[in-house]
XYZ file of C-alpha atoms in Angstrom:
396
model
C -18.175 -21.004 2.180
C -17.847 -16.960 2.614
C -14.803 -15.241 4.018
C -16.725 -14.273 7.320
C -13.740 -11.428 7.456
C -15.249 -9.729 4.256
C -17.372 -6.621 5.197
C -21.092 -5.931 3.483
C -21.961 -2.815 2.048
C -24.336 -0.634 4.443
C -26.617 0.509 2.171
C -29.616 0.383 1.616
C -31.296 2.008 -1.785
C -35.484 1.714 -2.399
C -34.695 1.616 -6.040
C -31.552 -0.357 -6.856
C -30.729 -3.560 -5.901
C -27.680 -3.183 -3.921
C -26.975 -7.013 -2.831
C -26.210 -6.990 -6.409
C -23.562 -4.556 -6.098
C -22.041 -5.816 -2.880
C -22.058 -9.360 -4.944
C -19.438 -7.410 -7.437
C -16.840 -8.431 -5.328
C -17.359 -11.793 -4.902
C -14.937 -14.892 -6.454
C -11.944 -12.945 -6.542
C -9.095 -15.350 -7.470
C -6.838 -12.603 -9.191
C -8.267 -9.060 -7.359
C -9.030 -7.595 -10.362
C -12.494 -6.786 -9.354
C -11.352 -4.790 -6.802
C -9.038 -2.487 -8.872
C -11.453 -2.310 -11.778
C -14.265 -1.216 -9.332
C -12.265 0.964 -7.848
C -10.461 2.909 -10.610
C -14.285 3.461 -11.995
C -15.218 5.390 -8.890
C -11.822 7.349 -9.567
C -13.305 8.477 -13.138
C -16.607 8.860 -12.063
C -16.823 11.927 -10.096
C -14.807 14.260 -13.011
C -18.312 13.892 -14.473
C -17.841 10.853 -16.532
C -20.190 8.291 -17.216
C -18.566 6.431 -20.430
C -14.919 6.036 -20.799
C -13.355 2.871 -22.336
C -11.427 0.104 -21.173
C -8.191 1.294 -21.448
C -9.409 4.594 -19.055
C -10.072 2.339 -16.498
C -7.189 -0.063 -16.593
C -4.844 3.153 -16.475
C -6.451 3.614 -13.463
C -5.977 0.651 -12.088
C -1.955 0.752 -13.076
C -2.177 4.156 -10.915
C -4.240 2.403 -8.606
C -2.168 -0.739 -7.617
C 1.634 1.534 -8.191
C 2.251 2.297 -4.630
C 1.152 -1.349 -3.660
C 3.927 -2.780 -6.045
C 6.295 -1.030 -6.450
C 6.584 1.176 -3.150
C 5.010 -1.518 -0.679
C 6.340 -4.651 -2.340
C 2.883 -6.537 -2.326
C 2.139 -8.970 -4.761
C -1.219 -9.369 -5.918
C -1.658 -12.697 -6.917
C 0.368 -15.883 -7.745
C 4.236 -15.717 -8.926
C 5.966 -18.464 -10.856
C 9.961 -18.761 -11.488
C 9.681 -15.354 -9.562
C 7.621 -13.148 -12.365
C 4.368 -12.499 -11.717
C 1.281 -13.911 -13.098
C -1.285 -11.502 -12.156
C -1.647 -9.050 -15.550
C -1.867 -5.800 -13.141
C 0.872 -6.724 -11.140
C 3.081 -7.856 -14.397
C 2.051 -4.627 -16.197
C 3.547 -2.172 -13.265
C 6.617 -4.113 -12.852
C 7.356 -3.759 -16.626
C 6.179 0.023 -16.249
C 8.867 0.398 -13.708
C 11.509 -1.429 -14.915
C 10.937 0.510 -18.408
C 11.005 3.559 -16.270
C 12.854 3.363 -13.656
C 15.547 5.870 -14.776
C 12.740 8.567 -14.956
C 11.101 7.365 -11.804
C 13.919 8.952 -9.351
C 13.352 6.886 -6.549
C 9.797 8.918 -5.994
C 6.481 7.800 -5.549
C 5.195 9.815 -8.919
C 1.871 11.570 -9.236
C -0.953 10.338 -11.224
C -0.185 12.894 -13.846
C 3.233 11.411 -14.022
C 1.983 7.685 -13.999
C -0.336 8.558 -16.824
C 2.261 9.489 -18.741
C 4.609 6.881 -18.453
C 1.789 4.644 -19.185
C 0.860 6.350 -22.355
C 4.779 6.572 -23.066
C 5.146 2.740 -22.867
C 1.823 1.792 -23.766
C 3.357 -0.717 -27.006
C 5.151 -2.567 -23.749
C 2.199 -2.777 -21.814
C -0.606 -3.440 -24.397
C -0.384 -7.475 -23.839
C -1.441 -7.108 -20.396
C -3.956 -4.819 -20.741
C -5.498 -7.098 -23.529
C -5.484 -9.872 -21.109
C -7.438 -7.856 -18.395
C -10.138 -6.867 -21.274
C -10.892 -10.833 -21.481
C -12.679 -11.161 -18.667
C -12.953 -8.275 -15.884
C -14.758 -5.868 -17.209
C -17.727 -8.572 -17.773
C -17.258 -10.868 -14.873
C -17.608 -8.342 -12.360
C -21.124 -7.524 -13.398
C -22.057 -11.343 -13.695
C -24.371 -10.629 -10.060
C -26.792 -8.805 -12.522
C -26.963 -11.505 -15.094
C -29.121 -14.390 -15.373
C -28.193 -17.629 -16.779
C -27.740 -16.692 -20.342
C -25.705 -13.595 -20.039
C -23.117 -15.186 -17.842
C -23.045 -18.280 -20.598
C -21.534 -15.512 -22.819
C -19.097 -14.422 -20.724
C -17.865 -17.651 -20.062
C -17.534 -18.747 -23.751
C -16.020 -15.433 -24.214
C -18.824 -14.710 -27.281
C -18.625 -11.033 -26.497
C -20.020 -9.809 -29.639
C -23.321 -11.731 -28.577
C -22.884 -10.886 -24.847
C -22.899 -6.681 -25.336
C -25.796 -7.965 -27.702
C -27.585 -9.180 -24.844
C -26.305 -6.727 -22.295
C -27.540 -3.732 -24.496
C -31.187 -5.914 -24.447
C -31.173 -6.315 -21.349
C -30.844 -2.457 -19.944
C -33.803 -1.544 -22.292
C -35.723 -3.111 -19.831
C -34.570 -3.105 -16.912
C -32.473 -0.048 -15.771
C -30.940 -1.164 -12.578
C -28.683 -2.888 -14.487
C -24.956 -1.133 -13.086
C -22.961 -0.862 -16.804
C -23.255 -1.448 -20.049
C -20.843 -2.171 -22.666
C -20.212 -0.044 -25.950
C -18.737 -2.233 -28.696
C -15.257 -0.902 -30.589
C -13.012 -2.485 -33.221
C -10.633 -3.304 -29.876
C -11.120 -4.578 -27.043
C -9.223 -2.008 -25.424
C -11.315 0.471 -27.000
C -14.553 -1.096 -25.829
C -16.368 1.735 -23.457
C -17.984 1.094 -20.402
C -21.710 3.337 -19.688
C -22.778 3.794 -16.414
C -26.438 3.568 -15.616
C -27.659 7.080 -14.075
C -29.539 5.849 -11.181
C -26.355 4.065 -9.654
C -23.868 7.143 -10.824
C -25.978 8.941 -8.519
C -25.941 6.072 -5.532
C -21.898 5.777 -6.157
C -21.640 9.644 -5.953
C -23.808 9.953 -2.759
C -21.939 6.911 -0.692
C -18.759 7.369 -2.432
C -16.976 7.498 1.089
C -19.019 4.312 2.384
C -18.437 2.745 -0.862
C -14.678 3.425 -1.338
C -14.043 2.332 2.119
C -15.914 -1.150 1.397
C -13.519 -1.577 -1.363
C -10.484 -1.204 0.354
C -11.393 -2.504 3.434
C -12.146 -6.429 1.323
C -9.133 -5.419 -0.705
C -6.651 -4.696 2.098
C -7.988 -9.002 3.555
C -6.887 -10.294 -0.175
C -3.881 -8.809 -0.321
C -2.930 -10.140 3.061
C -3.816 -13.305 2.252
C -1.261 -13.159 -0.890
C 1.515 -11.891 1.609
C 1.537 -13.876 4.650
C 3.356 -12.551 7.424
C 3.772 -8.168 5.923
C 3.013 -6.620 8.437
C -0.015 -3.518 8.728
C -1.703 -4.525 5.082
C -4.603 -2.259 5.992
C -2.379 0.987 6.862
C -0.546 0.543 3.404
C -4.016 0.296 1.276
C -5.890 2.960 3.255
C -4.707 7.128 2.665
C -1.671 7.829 4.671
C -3.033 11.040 7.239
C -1.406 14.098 7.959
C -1.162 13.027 11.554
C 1.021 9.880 10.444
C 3.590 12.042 8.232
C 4.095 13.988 11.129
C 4.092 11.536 14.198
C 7.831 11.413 14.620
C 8.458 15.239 16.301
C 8.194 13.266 19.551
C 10.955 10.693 19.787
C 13.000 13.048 17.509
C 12.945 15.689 20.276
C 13.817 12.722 23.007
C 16.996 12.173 20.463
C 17.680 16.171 20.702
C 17.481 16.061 24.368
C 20.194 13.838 24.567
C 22.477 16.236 23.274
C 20.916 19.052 25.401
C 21.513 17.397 28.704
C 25.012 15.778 27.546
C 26.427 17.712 25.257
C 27.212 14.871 23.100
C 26.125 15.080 19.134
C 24.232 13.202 17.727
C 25.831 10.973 14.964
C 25.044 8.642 12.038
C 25.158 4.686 12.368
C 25.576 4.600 8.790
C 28.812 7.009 8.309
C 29.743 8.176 11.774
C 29.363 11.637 10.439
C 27.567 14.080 13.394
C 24.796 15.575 12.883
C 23.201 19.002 12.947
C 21.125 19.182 15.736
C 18.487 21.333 14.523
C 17.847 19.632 10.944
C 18.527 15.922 11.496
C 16.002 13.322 10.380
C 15.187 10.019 11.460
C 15.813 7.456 9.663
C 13.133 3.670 9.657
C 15.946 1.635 9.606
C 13.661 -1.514 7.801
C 11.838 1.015 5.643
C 8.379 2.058 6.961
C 6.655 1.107 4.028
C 7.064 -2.586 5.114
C 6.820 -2.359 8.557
C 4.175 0.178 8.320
C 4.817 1.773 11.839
C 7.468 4.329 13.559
C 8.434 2.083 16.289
C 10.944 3.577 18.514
C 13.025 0.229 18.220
C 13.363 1.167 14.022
C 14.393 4.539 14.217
C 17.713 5.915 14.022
C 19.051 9.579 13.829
C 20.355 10.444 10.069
C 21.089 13.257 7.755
C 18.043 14.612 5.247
C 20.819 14.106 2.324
C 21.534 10.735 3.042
C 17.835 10.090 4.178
C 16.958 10.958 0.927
C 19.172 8.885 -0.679
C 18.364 5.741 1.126
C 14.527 6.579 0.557
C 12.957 3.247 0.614
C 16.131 0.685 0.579
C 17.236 -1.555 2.609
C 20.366 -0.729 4.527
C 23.177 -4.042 4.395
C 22.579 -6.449 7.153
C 26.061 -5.547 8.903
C 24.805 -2.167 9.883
C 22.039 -3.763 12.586
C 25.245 -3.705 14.935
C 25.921 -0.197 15.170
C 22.187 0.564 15.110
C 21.480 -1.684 18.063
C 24.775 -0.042 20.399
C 23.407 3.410 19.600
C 19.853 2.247 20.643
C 21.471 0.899 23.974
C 23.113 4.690 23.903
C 19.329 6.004 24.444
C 18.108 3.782 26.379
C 21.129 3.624 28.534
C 20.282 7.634 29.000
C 16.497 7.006 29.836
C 16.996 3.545 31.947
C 20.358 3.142 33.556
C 21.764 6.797 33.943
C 23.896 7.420 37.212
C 22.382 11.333 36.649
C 19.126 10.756 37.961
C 17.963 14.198 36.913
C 19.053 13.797 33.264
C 17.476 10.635 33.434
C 14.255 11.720 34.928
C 13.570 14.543 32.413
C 14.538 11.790 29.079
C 11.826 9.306 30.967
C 9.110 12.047 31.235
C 9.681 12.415 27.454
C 9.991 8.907 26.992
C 6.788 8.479 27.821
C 5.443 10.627 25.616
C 6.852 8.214 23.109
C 4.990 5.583 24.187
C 1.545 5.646 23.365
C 2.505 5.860 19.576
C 6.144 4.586 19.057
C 6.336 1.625 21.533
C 3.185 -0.899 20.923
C 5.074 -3.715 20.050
C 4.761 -6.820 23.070
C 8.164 -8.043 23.083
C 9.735 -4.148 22.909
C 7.625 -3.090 25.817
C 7.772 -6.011 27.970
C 11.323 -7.390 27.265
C 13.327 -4.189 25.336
C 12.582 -1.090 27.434
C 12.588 -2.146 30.940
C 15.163 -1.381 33.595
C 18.353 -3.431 33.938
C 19.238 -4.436 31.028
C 23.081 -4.587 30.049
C 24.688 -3.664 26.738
C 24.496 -7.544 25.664
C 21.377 -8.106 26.951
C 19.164 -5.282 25.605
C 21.425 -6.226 22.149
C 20.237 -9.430 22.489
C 16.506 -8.501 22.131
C 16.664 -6.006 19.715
C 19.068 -7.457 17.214
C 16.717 -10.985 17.020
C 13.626 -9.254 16.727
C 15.032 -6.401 14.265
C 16.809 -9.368 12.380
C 13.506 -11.311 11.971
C 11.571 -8.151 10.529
C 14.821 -7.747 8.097
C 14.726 -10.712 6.929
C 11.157 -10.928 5.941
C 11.264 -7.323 3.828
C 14.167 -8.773 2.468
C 12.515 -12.196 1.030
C 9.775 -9.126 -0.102
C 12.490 -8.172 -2.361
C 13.193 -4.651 -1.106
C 16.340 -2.722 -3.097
C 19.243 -2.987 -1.145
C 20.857 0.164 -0.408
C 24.803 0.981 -1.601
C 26.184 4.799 -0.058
């Protein structure tokens, strides 16, 4: 039975079969497929149309990084804790080998492809292993009988034999294979006729990919929140939604004339250069909820970067949330606490979407221990799940 969830490919082409193509995808135990497809539309449009298997699976490592190692998503099964998907195994040894030259940044591809090629001899087993089948199941939808017998006996020597027979007469086919003395060194040549189709729909086609991507990765992680925000581009527009409950933060201080301070050190803060900090790091909650955000230094910001803060600390963060919405909710200064609720509601629409923080969080009269009461369970139970994700715990 399909995955009625999975999305088809709207394309249509007079000259290639592309049911074919949307059938790449299909019985995707370990999501190879979808890495391997997609790290040969990366490579494609620098004008290539034959690069070998090692190009691609470096593309793939740069591919799946951020997923890993910055999100914390696993990509397929885990046993005793390590990781038995190759990809997935392959970027946590990268990292672990690296980590020291990594400095808690999300590095560019120039930098990934590097470190790849630096620690290539630790990382060779794995990318063996994802030469063994990948590259030749994905293109079984073009196959008949015989060629996918091949691949299944893994007789590749008599399967490029075939594959190479096989685009001699009929050019629709999608690749073919070049043989090497390694399998690693085995190249991959595109057909023309779907270089071109890729190039023209490489928006349509790239979103296809990690739209049925982003649905098996949620199914390996049950319960992580916004799986689709995490695989898709972050915008310009996200990176700078925050300007709005970080002015509500500097109004306090306008209309009170008390700083602002840190949770964290009780240090007080420079009005005009504070940040604010996701207290559960927005790369698992994948949101800038107004209940997750705190006021913070850029130094120490930086330095907690994508950590997890220890557990103790959800105290102080929830009194200084009641601190705000004490200001906005229950202030005896009605005309401070008009001109925080106009701005308040600016917040809203982008920072408060949450049911249970709208309906039961930021509503009038609630007390100290009752507004505590609702954020510290719900901010506990979205804690505790990024921490069974194995997020780094952070020391200052």
């Amino acid at each position: 039975m399909g995955d009625n969830r999975k999305m088809e490919l709207p394309l249509y082409s007079n000259k290639l079969n592309v049911k074919k193509f949307e059938n790449l995808l299909s019985n995707n135990d370990q999501g190879y497929k979808f890495f391997w497809l997609e790290a040969i539309m990366e490579l494609i449009p620098n004008g290539n149309d034959l690069f070998t298997f090692e190009d691609v699976i470096n593309e793939m490592i740069v591919g799946a990084w951020k997923t890993v190692t910055h999100y914390h998503l696993r990509l397929g099964h885990t046993v005793n804790g390590n990781a038995e998907n190759f990809l997935e195994h392959a970027i946590r040894l990268l990292y672990e080998n690296a980590k020291t030259e990594l400095k808690n940044k999300v590095p560019s591809r120039d930098r990934l492809l590097y470190l790849i090629g630096k620690y290539n001899d630790v990382l060779e087993a794995d990318k063996i292993h994802l030469t063994d089948y990948v590259p030749y199941r994905l293109i079984k939808p073009f196959m008949d009988k015989e060629g996918k017998a091949y691949i299944d006996s893994k007789n590749y020597g008599r399967f490029i034999a075939y594959l190479n027979a096989f685009t001699k007469i009929d050019n629709e086919f999608f690749y073919d294979i070049v043989e090497a003395d390694s399998s690693l060194k085995r190249r991959i040549h595109i057909n023309e006729e779907w270089r071109e189709f890729m190039m023209q729909n490489y928006a349509v086609i790239m979103g296809w990919i990690r739209y049925n991507k982003a649905i098996f990765i949620q199914d390996r992680n049950p319960g992580v929140p916004g799986i689709m925000y995490k695989i898709a581009p972050e915008t310009e527009e996200r990176r700078k939604s925050l300007e709005n409950v970080r002015i509500l933060w500097k109004m306090t201080y306008e209309l009170t004339g008390k700083p602002l301070y840190e949770i964290y050190t009780g240090n007080t803060l420079n009005i005009d250069s504070f940040d604010l900090d996701h207290f559960v790091p927005r790369s698992y909650i994948s949101n800038d909820e107004i209940w997750n955000l705190t006021p913070m230094s850029k130094r120490l910001n930086s330095s907690k970067n994508n950590k997890l803060p220890e557990k103790f600390y959800i105290k102080r963060f929830v009194e200084y949330n009641y601190y705000l919405y004490s200001l906005v909710f229950a202030n005896s200064n009605q005309a401070q606490a008009d001109v925080l609720m106009k701005q308040f509601h600016k917040c809203e629409n982008q920072h408060l979407n949450a049911v249970w923080a709208s309906e039961k969080l930021y509503i009038p009269g609630l007390d100290q221990e009752k507004f505590g009461n609702v954020l510290e369970e719900n901010l506990g139970l979205v804690y505790d799940s990024a921490k069974l994700q194995e997020y780094e715990m952070w020391v200052i």
